[in-house]
Amino acid sequence: MSAPCITTLTPVHSPRLIASTDKIRAPRISPDGTRIIYEVQPFYRQERSTCALWIVEAGVDVESSVGPKTLTDGEWNDRAAAWLPDGKRVLFLSNRAGKSVNIYMMDVGSRSIVPVFREGEDVGAGVAAFEISPDGRTVAFTSPDAASAEGLERAKTKDDAKVYGEKTRLARLRVCDLESGAIRTLRVRRDMHVESFSWSQSGKELVYRLRENRGTEYSSFQVVLEKIAADDARGGETEPVILGKYHHTPSGSTILTATGHIIELQSYDASRLLDARSLFVHAPNASFQSYLTSDPEAVTRLYGVKDDAVRLVDLGGNADTGYVAVEVSAGVDTHIDIVRTTARGGAEVMHTVFATRDDAIWFGAWDARRILGVDGRAEFMFAGVLSSGPRHEPPNVHVCRVEGDLKVDDHRPIAAVKLSSHLQWLLDAPAIRTQVLQWTSNDGIQLDGMVRFPPGYDDAQGALPTVLFIHGGPYRRDIPDYMPYFCNWREMLASAGYLVISPNYRGSQGRGHEFAAAAGLGIGVLDWPDCEGMLDEAIKRGWADPERLGVAGWSHGGSLTAWGIAKTKSRFKAAVVGAGVANWEGMVMESASPELEVEIGQRNPWSAPCSHRKISPVHDLHGVTTAVLILHGERDERVPVGQAIGLYRGLKRVAAKEGRETAQLVLYPREPHGFVEQKHAEDVMHRVLKHFHIHM
C-alpha cells in the first residue's frame, strides 16, 4: 500500500541555502607536502564572481595540525593557485587590477601580493591559463592579443559586425621571466589557437596543442601537437617541432615525460567522439601517425576497457623515470593510480594512492605529489575534495600518503584524513539515506545507479512519490556524493519527501569502451530503456509508487526527459526539462558542438535524406498528458534556447488537454548552460519543488 503524500515545498535542503552555499575545489599540495592551498567560491554570484584562497597544514601528523586559514579575503576572483618550487610562494590568477585577468605572486608567509608582469609588458587581453617551469624561473601562459586601436574604436562606435568563423582572439603562447617580469610571445604559428600547453618534465621544452579556431566547435576537428625548446622561451631562436595530430581535442593537457614519452587522454577508439577515455602513451620519437591510431603496435593504451581514465596530474621525474597520477572511474567508485614511464621500456601502473569507499571526489578537485624525504625515499601524496552521501559528509579537503616503492599488487585501503570543515549546514541537515542499486536490463546487462530516500524513511512505510533524476553528459555518472546545486535536485527532492533514483545508463562514464560507446547508437536506443529499467526495479522493490512518478534532468538529462515524456505519453505525472534538446536536427545546426550532436542524435540535416531521419521529441508530442516545466538560459550556446521554445510550442499545440494546460516555459536572462546568478539558481529550485508538489 502506498504511503501518504509527504512532500513539502520547504525542505531543509532549501533553495535559499543551496543557492547561497560555497564550493570547495582546486587543492594544490606544496612541494614538501606540508601545506595545501585550495579555493572557496560562492556557487552563484550576486553581482560579480569572487573566489578566496585558503591554506591548511597537511604534515605527517595531520591530526594535530592547525586548521584552515584564508590567504585572500574573497573580495576578488583569486583562483588557480600553483606553488613555486621553493614552497614559499604561489602564483595565482586574479582580476584584482581591473577587468583583465593577470598572474600575481604571493609570499605565503607574509601574505604580500605583487603582479608578476613588469609594467608596460604586452600581456595580451587577459591570461587564460598558466604553468610554472620545473625550475621555477619561468611561467608560461596563454592570452589572446589585446584589441587594436582600430578595433577599440569600432567597438566604441558599435561598428562591430561579426563574420562567423573569423579567426579573432586566438590564444597566444607567451612566457614571463619571474625575476625580471619581462614577457616574450613565442614563435608559434599565429593562424591557429593554442588550446593547451605544458612544460616537459625535464623543463627543457614546452609541448602544446593547436586547433583551427577558438570556438568549441573546432575541438571536434584535427588538433596539431608541437613542442618548442625552452631555450626559445628564454630568448633563443629555435623552431617549433611538429610531433603529430589528434583526431580531435584530447581531455586535459598533453604531458611530455622526462623519459621522452608523450601521454594524454583520448577516446579509447581515438577516432570516436563518444567513447570511454583511455590513457595513451607514445614512445619517444613515436611516428607522426601514432597520434591518430589506437593500434597497440603503435601506442600503449591503459584503462578504457572496463573503466575510464578521466584526469591526469603531472608528477615530474628524472632521466630514468617519469610519473603521472591518473583519476580512474570504475562503476560508481574512483581511484587514483600512479603510472610511470621508464627510459628502457614503456608505461606501467605502479599502485593506487587513493580509492573511494562510499564517497566521491568533487569534479576533478584533487592533486597528487611525489615527495622525496630527507632519507631519499619517495612517497606519493593525495589531496582531494571528498563528500559522502551514505555517510552524510559534505565536501571538504582530505589527504593521504603512500610509500613510493609499493607495487600495484601491494596496494591496500588507505584512509584519507579530513583537513577542513566547510559547509556546516549540509552536515546539520537531516541525513538522506543514499545507496547503490543494481539491476539487470532486459537484454542482460548489469546496471547500477544511486537511490536517495527521504530523511527517516523506513521500508515499512511503503511506496513513495518518485522522481527519476537523469544525469547529463551523456559521458557523466551518478555517484555517492553529497552536494546539491542549482541543477542537481537529488538531495533537495529527497529532503522534500520524494524517492530519487538516478541511473547510470549506457553511454555513462565508469564502465569502459563498450558501455560509453553505446551513446553513439543514438539517443533513446539504450539510454532511455536503461532509465525506465531502474524505475521498474524501484517499483518492484516496493519503494516507488507507480501512480506518482516524475522525471527530470538538466542538459543531456533534460534531453532524455524530453525523449521520455514523448515516448511514454502519460506514465509520468510531472517532468522538468532543464536545458534539454527537443529537436536534434536543430541542435546540429545551432549548437556549439555540431559534430557531437550528430553522434548523439544520429541526425545530420545536410546529408541524410528525409526518409532516414529519426524522430525527435518535438515530432512525437501528440497525446502527452505529463505536466512539463521547461527551464532554460537565454544565452545558452551549448543547447540554444530555441530548443526550449520549440518544445513548449509543440506541447501547447498538440499535447493532450492535460499536457497543453500544464506546460510551462521559464527563461532566464543572461544565463549560459550552467547558471551563474544566485537569484536565478534559487528560482529554478523553487519552481522544481512547486511543480512536483502540485502535480504529484
XYZ file of C-alpha atoms in Angstrom:
696
model
C 0.000 0.000 0.000
C 1.314 3.466 -0.864
C 2.448 5.842 1.846
C 0.528 9.123 2.156
C 1.982 12.023 0.196
C 4.593 13.587 2.481
C 6.140 16.059 0.080
C 6.836 19.632 1.149
C 7.673 22.935 -0.507
C 10.108 23.865 2.284
C 12.728 21.114 2.694
C 15.710 21.615 4.995
C 17.875 21.326 1.875
C 16.226 24.534 0.727
C 16.705 26.506 -2.498
C 17.880 29.507 -0.482
C 20.620 27.584 1.323
C 21.740 25.730 -1.795
C 21.884 28.902 -3.911
C 23.924 30.755 -1.274
C 26.421 27.995 -0.480
C 30.120 27.709 -1.400
C 32.009 25.148 -3.436
C 35.388 23.795 -2.321
C 37.799 22.975 -5.127
C 41.306 23.024 -6.665
C 43.511 21.696 -3.819
C 47.243 22.102 -4.551
C 49.914 20.355 -2.482
C 53.093 22.259 -1.546
C 56.403 20.813 -2.849
C 57.284 19.400 0.592
C 53.771 18.103 1.247
C 53.231 20.130 4.421
C 50.520 22.518 3.187
C 47.597 22.602 0.786
C 46.121 25.646 -0.909
C 42.537 25.412 -2.151
C 39.657 27.589 -3.338
C 36.396 28.512 -1.612
C 33.997 30.148 -4.057
C 30.298 31.036 -3.938
C 28.442 28.680 -6.266
C 26.448 31.584 -7.682
C 27.231 35.271 -7.835
C 25.102 38.139 -6.594
C 26.816 40.932 -8.540
C 30.196 39.581 -9.725
C 32.241 36.395 -9.430
C 34.550 36.132 -6.412
C 36.817 33.419 -5.023
C 39.041 33.164 -1.927
C 42.256 31.183 -1.490
C 42.620 29.129 1.698
C 45.554 27.197 3.167
C 45.713 24.261 5.565
C 48.591 22.341 7.118
C 48.988 18.775 5.905
C 52.115 17.444 7.586
C 52.663 13.847 8.642
C 50.850 14.462 11.945
C 47.717 15.902 10.361
C 45.606 15.151 13.436
C 47.404 17.898 15.383
C 47.820 20.344 12.507
C 46.408 23.870 12.553
C 43.039 24.281 10.828
C 42.405 26.084 7.533
C 43.034 29.826 7.198
C 42.246 32.345 4.484
C 45.052 33.597 2.248
C 42.867 36.068 0.346
C 39.633 37.606 1.570
C 37.317 36.770 -1.343
C 36.908 40.364 -2.484
C 38.343 39.439 -5.906
C 38.232 36.359 -8.109
C 41.519 34.805 -6.907
C 41.933 31.308 -8.334
C 44.130 28.649 -9.998
C 46.921 28.861 -7.405
C 50.167 26.965 -8.094
C 53.218 26.558 -5.846
C 56.664 27.696 -6.890
C 59.378 25.059 -6.290
C 60.704 26.938 -3.226
C 57.450 26.164 -1.382
C 57.320 29.724 -0.061
C 55.448 31.472 -2.867
C 52.450 30.791 -5.071
C 51.229 32.222 -8.347
C 47.512 32.694 -8.965
C 45.075 34.307 -11.390
C 43.064 37.343 -10.342
C 41.108 40.273 -11.692
C 42.170 42.478 -8.769
C 43.743 45.121 -11.046
C 40.542 45.634 -13.017
C 38.603 43.680 -15.634
C 41.600 41.875 -17.165
C 42.832 38.630 -15.567
C 46.547 38.589 -14.724
C 49.039 36.492 -12.754
C 50.015 37.517 -9.226
C 52.659 36.231 -6.821
C 52.062 35.799 -3.106
C 54.618 35.222 -0.382
C 52.654 32.732 1.720
C 54.401 33.672 4.962
C 53.850 37.425 4.776
C 50.717 37.336 2.554
C 52.276 40.083 0.400
C 50.988 40.093 -3.196
C 52.681 41.588 -6.266
C 51.918 41.388 -10.005
C 54.214 39.062 -11.934
C 54.414 41.097 -15.135
C 56.629 44.139 -15.480
C 54.665 47.326 -16.069
C 54.229 48.065 -19.759
C 54.740 44.463 -20.905
C 52.434 43.015 -23.584
C 50.204 40.696 -21.568
C 47.540 40.484 -24.250
C 43.846 40.622 -23.412
C 43.925 38.736 -20.112
C 45.519 35.447 -19.031
C 43.561 32.254 -19.731
C 45.908 29.697 -18.113
C 49.490 29.408 -16.847
C 52.070 26.818 -15.806
C 55.333 27.255 -13.891
C 58.533 25.719 -15.296
C 60.030 22.868 -13.215
C 62.986 25.055 -12.175
C 60.695 27.902 -11.118
C 62.424 30.508 -13.278
C 59.715 30.990 -15.897
C 55.945 30.947 -16.173
C 54.278 30.073 -19.483
C 50.782 31.380 -20.141
C 48.192 31.877 -22.861
C 46.288 35.037 -23.669
C 44.684 36.486 -26.793
C 46.226 39.572 -28.344
C 44.950 42.867 -26.989
C 42.461 44.691 -29.181
C 43.969 47.151 -31.650
C 43.188 50.874 -31.538
C 41.052 50.373 -34.638
C 39.189 47.505 -33.003
C 38.528 49.517 -29.854
C 37.199 52.411 -31.906
C 34.885 50.121 -33.886
C 33.545 48.623 -30.671
C 33.038 52.076 -29.194
C 31.022 53.256 -32.204
C 29.188 49.897 -32.453
C 30.648 49.300 -35.928
C 31.191 45.704 -34.833
C 29.695 43.284 -37.362
C 30.911 39.710 -36.819
C 31.999 37.340 -39.566
C 31.068 33.845 -38.379
C 34.147 31.631 -38.084
C 36.592 34.520 -38.454
C 39.798 33.915 -36.506
C 39.753 36.515 -33.756
C 41.080 36.490 -30.183
C 43.191 33.394 -30.790
C 45.238 32.395 -27.735
C 48.991 33.034 -27.976
C 51.652 31.157 -26.015
C 53.813 33.537 -24.000
C 56.463 33.233 -21.288
C 57.473 35.530 -18.464
C 60.806 35.582 -16.653
C 59.836 35.611 -12.976
C 62.892 37.560 -11.886
C 62.584 40.439 -14.348
C 58.879 40.289 -15.212
C 59.719 40.504 -18.928
C 57.361 38.769 -21.385
C 58.063 37.091 -24.708
C 55.483 35.790 -27.181
C 56.746 32.505 -28.610
C 57.048 31.958 -32.339
C 54.077 29.628 -32.548
C 52.022 29.915 -35.728
C 49.573 32.787 -35.480
C 46.805 31.350 -37.647
C 45.855 28.714 -35.047
C 44.546 28.748 -31.473
C 46.729 27.433 -28.609
C 44.198 25.342 -26.692
C 46.556 23.541 -24.295
C 50.201 23.595 -23.205
C 52.536 22.172 -20.554
C 56.203 22.147 -19.617
C 58.087 18.927 -20.214
C 59.072 17.151 -17.001
C 62.724 17.888 -17.792
C 61.946 21.585 -18.170
C 63.774 21.656 -21.491
C 60.688 22.012 -23.703
C 57.114 23.239 -23.894
C 54.569 20.969 -25.563
C 51.345 22.496 -26.844
C 48.293 21.777 -28.993
C 46.862 23.924 -31.788
C 43.426 23.908 -33.349
C 41.935 25.843 -36.240
C 39.921 28.304 -34.152
C 38.954 29.027 -30.548
C 35.267 28.025 -30.617
C 34.067 24.794 -29.023
C 33.031 23.604 -32.486
C 36.679 23.258 -33.518
C 37.532 20.832 -30.706
C 35.907 18.088 -32.802
C 38.359 18.581 -35.683
C 42.021 17.604 -36.023
C 44.415 19.101 -33.482
C 48.145 19.644 -34.079
C 50.699 18.690 -31.396
C 54.002 20.608 -31.338
C 56.895 21.314 -28.997
C 59.384 24.141 -28.698
C 62.693 24.195 -26.836
C 62.839 26.063 -23.548
C 65.808 27.985 -24.965
C 63.282 29.769 -27.172
C 61.208 30.526 -24.116
C 64.287 32.208 -22.626
C 65.424 34.106 -25.686
C 66.820 31.538 -28.102
C 65.898 31.144 -31.749
C 64.838 27.501 -32.087
C 61.958 26.430 -34.320
C 58.816 24.575 -33.193
C 58.728 20.848 -33.957
C 55.523 19.151 -35.151
C 55.030 15.870 -33.281
C 51.719 14.699 -34.714
C 47.978 15.249 -34.954
C 44.947 14.066 -32.998
C 41.533 13.304 -34.485
C 40.027 15.771 -32.021
C 40.972 17.568 -28.816
C 42.197 15.213 -26.051
C 40.973 15.673 -22.489
C 43.279 17.821 -20.348
C 46.888 18.604 -21.242
C 49.429 16.530 -23.124
C 52.387 15.560 -20.906
C 55.969 15.081 -22.138
C 57.691 12.902 -19.536
C 61.335 13.091 -18.558
C 61.865 9.789 -20.383
C 60.598 11.261 -23.659
C 57.198 9.539 -23.628
C 54.142 11.595 -24.511
C 50.961 10.954 -22.517
C 47.405 12.168 -22.987
C 43.785 11.110 -22.508
C 41.906 10.234 -25.695
C 38.830 8.245 -26.608
C 39.524 4.503 -26.341
C 38.940 4.422 -30.094
C 40.889 7.577 -30.918
C 38.657 8.450 -33.865
C 35.398 8.496 -31.853
C 33.807 11.432 -30.040
C 31.547 9.257 -27.857
C 33.693 6.702 -26.069
C 35.431 5.911 -22.793
C 38.639 7.806 -22.126
C 41.890 5.897 -22.134
C 45.482 6.774 -21.204
C 47.629 6.827 -24.353
C 51.421 6.539 -24.001
C 53.535 7.289 -27.082
C 57.135 6.096 -27.177
C 59.975 8.611 -27.552
C 60.368 9.556 -31.211
C 56.968 8.000 -31.987
C 55.802 8.265 -35.568
C 53.568 11.114 -36.703
C 50.737 8.629 -37.329
C 50.843 7.133 -33.820
C 48.747 10.029 -32.513
C 45.899 9.142 -34.886
C 45.677 5.447 -34.052
C 44.619 3.114 -31.254
C 46.743 0.268 -32.683
C 48.537 -1.466 -29.759
C 51.534 -1.986 -32.040
C 51.953 1.793 -32.291
C 50.833 3.081 -28.891
C 50.404 1.808 -25.319
C 46.856 2.204 -24.052
C 45.982 1.913 -20.354
C 42.400 1.833 -19.000
C 39.253 2.152 -21.069
C 38.165 -1.500 -21.323
C 36.203 -1.886 -18.075
C 36.980 1.501 -16.518
C 37.787 5.041 -17.659
C 40.836 7.296 -17.208
C 39.388 10.786 -16.770
C 42.098 13.162 -15.457
C 45.907 13.411 -15.299
C 48.268 15.185 -12.908
C 51.942 15.602 -13.847
C 54.239 14.346 -11.051
C 57.584 15.095 -12.716
C 60.513 12.705 -12.951
C 64.139 12.319 -13.984
C 66.056 10.960 -16.968
C 65.244 7.370 -15.983
C 61.616 7.631 -14.838
C 58.561 9.818 -15.372
C 55.425 9.818 -13.221
C 51.786 10.830 -13.659
C 48.751 10.375 -11.419
C 45.554 9.174 -13.099
C 41.955 9.527 -11.943
C 40.107 6.328 -12.854
C 36.316 5.941 -12.847
C 35.227 2.372 -12.088
C 31.484 1.904 -11.692
C 30.376 4.367 -9.019
C 33.855 4.363 -7.462
C 37.032 6.298 -8.233
C 40.693 5.546 -7.635
C 43.904 7.495 -8.182
C 46.723 5.461 -9.715
C 50.396 6.237 -10.224
C 51.683 5.417 -13.709
C 55.375 5.555 -14.511
C 57.384 5.527 -17.705
C 60.952 4.271 -17.870
C 63.815 5.031 -20.222
C 64.210 1.337 -21.077
C 60.550 0.477 -21.519
C 57.009 1.730 -21.799
C 54.472 2.569 -19.114
C 53.131 0.633 -16.137
C 50.686 1.163 -13.303
C 52.660 1.222 -10.049
C 49.930 1.351 -7.414
C 46.799 3.080 -6.167
C 47.273 6.031 -3.798
C 43.586 6.571 -3.049
C 40.274 4.804 -3.653
C 36.769 5.944 -2.772
C 34.590 3.888 -0.431
C 31.018 5.192 -0.171
C 32.326 8.650 -1.050
C 33.278 10.656 -4.128
C 35.786 13.204 -5.429
C 34.227 16.527 -6.400
C 34.553 17.102 -10.198
C 38.328 16.847 -10.683
C 39.098 18.559 -7.342
C 42.239 16.631 -6.400
C 46.013 16.860 -6.596
C 48.948 14.489 -6.157
C 52.657 14.917 -5.421
C 55.757 12.745 -5.439
C 57.774 13.843 -2.421
C 61.355 12.904 -1.532
C 62.050 12.578 2.182
C 65.297 13.508 3.931
C 66.343 9.857 3.683
C 65.908 9.946 -0.092
C 62.865 7.675 -0.022
C 59.893 8.738 -2.117
C 56.262 8.859 -1.114
C 53.137 9.824 -3.013
C 50.591 12.190 -1.539
C 46.946 12.685 -2.498
C 44.728 15.641 -1.596
C 41.123 15.795 -2.705
C 37.740 17.352 -2.017
C 35.627 14.395 -0.866
C 31.972 14.090 0.078
C 29.776 11.144 1.014
C 26.041 10.656 0.708
C 25.978 7.337 2.602
C 27.990 8.849 5.492
C 26.282 12.275 5.292
C 29.567 14.163 4.847
C 29.677 17.439 2.858
C 32.641 18.275 0.596
C 35.905 19.009 2.411
C 39.644 18.699 1.848
C 41.143 15.293 2.673
C 44.689 13.935 2.422
C 46.549 10.611 2.460
C 50.088 9.316 1.763
C 51.556 6.128 0.311
C 55.129 4.816 0.266
C 56.677 5.315 -3.150
C 58.145 1.830 -3.559
C 54.876 -0.107 -3.281
C 53.900 -2.218 -6.270
C 50.439 -2.314 -7.779
C 49.682 -5.716 -6.216
C 50.681 -4.443 -2.764
C 48.184 -1.602 -2.528
C 45.796 -1.718 0.371
C 42.968 0.525 1.570
C 44.297 3.884 2.734
C 42.125 6.183 4.814
C 42.080 9.849 3.852
C 42.166 12.313 6.764
C 39.803 15.306 6.735
C 41.563 18.683 6.997
C 38.724 21.220 6.611
C 35.204 21.725 7.979
C 33.300 23.806 5.448
C 29.576 23.629 4.568
C 28.376 23.003 8.119
C 24.736 23.491 7.095
C 24.892 20.343 4.975
C 26.217 18.409 7.961
C 23.453 19.785 10.204
C 20.680 18.916 7.718
C 18.799 15.613 8.195
C 20.629 12.601 6.768
C 19.414 11.277 3.427
C 19.756 7.526 3.065
C 21.906 7.052 -0.039
C 22.722 3.694 -1.590
C 23.714 1.954 -4.801
C 21.044 -0.021 -6.658
C 21.983 -2.731 -9.141
C 19.633 -4.386 -11.603
C 19.727 -6.255 -14.902
C 18.490 -4.711 -18.131
C 16.058 -6.509 -20.430
C 18.985 -7.510 -22.657
C 21.011 -8.916 -19.748
C 23.406 -6.066 -18.901
C 24.216 -5.422 -15.238
C 23.479 -1.753 -14.484
C 23.798 0.479 -11.442
C 22.570 3.802 -10.147
C 22.042 5.776 -6.963
C 18.927 5.866 -4.772
C 18.213 8.647 -2.275
C 15.421 8.228 0.292
C 13.701 10.960 2.325
C 15.155 11.521 5.823
C 13.921 8.928 8.281
C 12.389 6.676 5.638
C 11.846 3.049 6.581
C 10.986 0.333 4.053
C 7.867 -0.482 6.060
C 6.446 2.926 5.118
C 5.691 1.653 1.633
C 5.962 3.246 -1.793
C 6.848 6.904 -2.243
C 6.253 9.558 -4.894
C 9.339 9.091 -7.046
C 11.444 11.281 -9.312
C 13.652 9.692 -11.954
C 16.540 12.193 -11.980
C 18.797 11.668 -15.017
C 22.405 12.868 -15.139
C 23.770 14.907 -18.044
C 26.653 14.256 -20.367
C 25.950 11.653 -21.572
C 29.541 10.914 -20.515
C 28.991 11.541 -16.810
C 27.755 9.314 -13.971
C 25.831 9.434 -10.724
C 27.967 8.597 -7.679
C 27.563 8.551 -3.850
C 28.435 12.233 -3.377
C 26.637 14.833 -1.272
C 26.492 18.305 -2.855
C 23.249 19.837 -4.141
C 23.377 22.708 -6.633
C 21.012 24.564 -8.957
C 20.517 21.749 -11.489
C 21.228 18.812 -9.165
C 17.941 18.332 -7.337
C 18.572 14.881 -5.826
C 19.104 15.904 -2.200
C 16.571 18.737 -2.334
C 13.826 16.460 -3.658
C 14.676 13.642 -1.243
C 14.618 16.155 1.617
C 11.174 17.250 0.384
C 9.787 13.714 0.670
C 10.459 12.095 -2.710
C 12.320 8.938 -3.569
C 15.000 9.990 -6.078
C 16.585 7.421 -8.384
C 19.499 8.213 -10.712
C 20.543 5.588 -13.290
C 23.958 5.203 -14.874
C 22.564 4.398 -18.295
C 24.604 3.098 -21.212
C 26.697 5.974 -22.521
C 27.778 6.920 -18.980
C 31.282 7.052 -17.552
C 32.946 4.340 -15.456
C 32.259 1.107 -17.352
C 34.728 1.267 -20.239
C 34.629 1.377 -24.019
C 31.588 -0.706 -24.968
C 29.411 0.892 -22.307
C 30.326 4.510 -23.151
C 30.307 3.993 -26.930
C 26.668 2.857 -26.707
C 25.764 6.558 -26.750
C 26.832 6.531 -30.393
C 23.835 4.357 -31.247
C 21.705 7.466 -30.789
C 19.527 8.865 -28.039
C 16.663 6.619 -26.975
C 18.158 3.344 -28.218
C 19.642 2.047 -24.944
C 19.843 5.024 -22.581
C 16.111 5.614 -22.117
C 15.262 1.896 -21.696
C 18.007 1.747 -19.035
C 16.429 4.708 -17.213
C 12.982 3.127 -17.272
C 14.536 -0.149 -16.159
C 15.746 1.424 -12.918
C 12.292 2.878 -12.347
C 10.718 -0.542 -12.873
C 13.190 -2.040 -10.383
C 12.323 0.576 -7.736
C 8.618 -0.175 -8.233
C 9.252 -3.918 -7.995
C 11.062 -3.439 -4.670
C 8.105 -1.517 -3.265
C 9.949 1.805 -2.993
C 8.321 3.749 -5.843
C 4.609 4.453 -6.237
C 3.755 3.767 -9.919
C 0.867 6.258 -9.698
C 3.098 9.153 -8.589
C 6.089 9.277 -10.898
C 8.117 12.245 -12.100
C 11.155 12.615 -14.351
C 13.736 15.407 -14.505
C 17.217 16.344 -15.644
C 19.477 19.094 -16.923
C 21.426 19.182 -20.204
C 21.516 15.609 -21.542
C 19.370 14.657 -18.549
C 16.854 17.207 -19.822
C 17.154 15.750 -23.324
C 16.350 12.260 -22.041
C 13.460 13.706 -20.032
C 12.010 15.260 -23.200
C 12.515 11.945 -25.002
C 10.838 10.016 -22.190
C 7.681 12.106 -21.944
C 7.243 11.979 -25.730
C 7.541 8.179 -25.754
C 5.572 7.293 -22.626
C 2.854 9.978 -23.020
C 1.230 9.504 -19.617
C 3.481 7.399 -17.372
C 4.805 10.467 -15.542
C 2.609 12.930 -13.677
C 5.236 15.675 -13.934
C 8.523 16.383 -15.716
C 11.201 19.089 -15.618
C 13.231 19.612 -18.802
C 16.276 21.691 -17.884
C 18.347 22.997 -20.835
C 17.376 19.901 -22.827
C 17.182 19.056 -26.525
C 13.831 18.619 -28.276
C 14.916 18.753 -31.940
C 18.190 17.035 -32.784
C 18.474 18.401 -36.312
C 18.123 21.887 -34.864
C 20.882 21.101 -32.368
C 23.293 20.201 -35.162
C 22.527 23.493 -36.896
C 22.685 25.765 -33.833
C 24.699 24.171 -31.019
C 28.330 24.984 -30.225
C 29.239 21.289 -30.762
C 27.572 20.154 -34.017
C 29.711 17.040 -34.608
C 28.967 15.773 -31.109
C 25.248 16.379 -31.591
C 25.290 14.378 -34.836
C 26.753 11.452 -32.873
C 24.168 11.666 -30.074
C 21.096 12.492 -32.129
C 22.041 10.459 -35.215
C 20.625 13.291 -37.328
C 22.618 15.157 -39.961
C 20.315 17.685 -41.650
C 22.561 18.465 -44.609
C 23.433 14.893 -45.587
C 20.754 12.416 -44.505
C 17.704 12.043 -46.776
C 14.384 12.842 -45.138
C 13.347 9.189 -45.199
C 16.342 8.311 -42.984
C 15.822 10.999 -40.371
C 14.992 9.806 -36.884
C 12.183 11.261 -34.819
C 12.932 13.928 -32.191
C 10.686 14.617 -29.171
C 9.064 17.588 -30.964
C 7.785 15.171 -33.622
C 6.072 12.925 -31.080
C 4.202 15.141 -28.602
C 0.669 14.122 -29.594
C -1.200 12.662 -26.630
C 1.263 13.731 -23.911
C -0.554 14.223 -20.590
C 2.540 14.814 -18.415
C 2.785 18.284 -16.840
C 6.061 19.646 -18.257
C 8.095 22.514 -16.783
C 10.811 23.769 -19.170
C 13.729 25.809 -17.746
C 16.388 27.417 -19.961
C 19.032 30.147 -20.010
C 18.641 32.742 -22.762
C 22.401 32.771 -23.517
C 22.865 29.014 -23.660
C 25.263 28.211 -26.532
C 25.564 24.532 -25.642
C 21.804 23.937 -26.044
C 20.342 27.057 -27.707
C 17.160 28.482 -26.216
C 15.154 27.693 -29.360
C 15.088 24.065 -28.183
C 13.034 25.081 -25.136
C 10.727 27.355 -27.119
C 10.114 24.649 -29.725
C 9.242 22.044 -27.091
C 6.869 24.454 -25.352
C 5.127 25.420 -28.594
C 4.701 21.777 -29.526
C 3.176 20.859 -26.172
C 0.797 23.820 -26.317
C -0.408 22.803 -29.774
C -0.561 19.005 -29.951
C -0.302 17.507 -26.450
C -3.385 16.063 -24.755
C -5.590 18.535 -22.891
C -3.809 17.976 -19.554
C -0.407 18.378 -21.191
C -1.397 21.545 -23.039
C -2.846 23.238 -19.975
C 0.049 22.451 -17.619
C 3.047 23.077 -19.911
C 5.168 25.989 -18.712
C 8.336 27.641 -20.057
C 10.610 29.831 -17.917
C 13.570 31.654 -19.500
C 16.436 33.228 -17.566
C 18.119 36.371 -18.953
C 21.938 36.377 -19.253
C 22.292 32.732 -18.197
C 24.517 30.273 -20.107
C 24.163 26.470 -19.988
C 25.262 26.355 -16.353
C 23.652 29.194 -14.408
C 25.836 31.743 -12.606
C 23.421 34.170 -10.890
C 22.210 33.422 -7.365
C 18.642 34.694 -7.746
C 18.133 32.612 -10.877
C 19.600 29.493 -9.243
C 17.215 29.851 -6.315
C 14.248 30.493 -8.601
C 14.958 27.311 -10.589
C 14.857 25.168 -7.463
C 11.703 26.800 -6.081
C 9.924 26.135 -9.375
C 11.060 22.498 -9.451
C 9.721 21.891 -5.939
C 6.429 23.629 -6.667
C 5.924 21.789 -9.964
C 6.350 18.323 -8.473
C 4.361 19.246 -5.352
C 1.356 20.377 -7.414
C 1.295 17.540 -9.919
C 2.451 14.547 -7.836
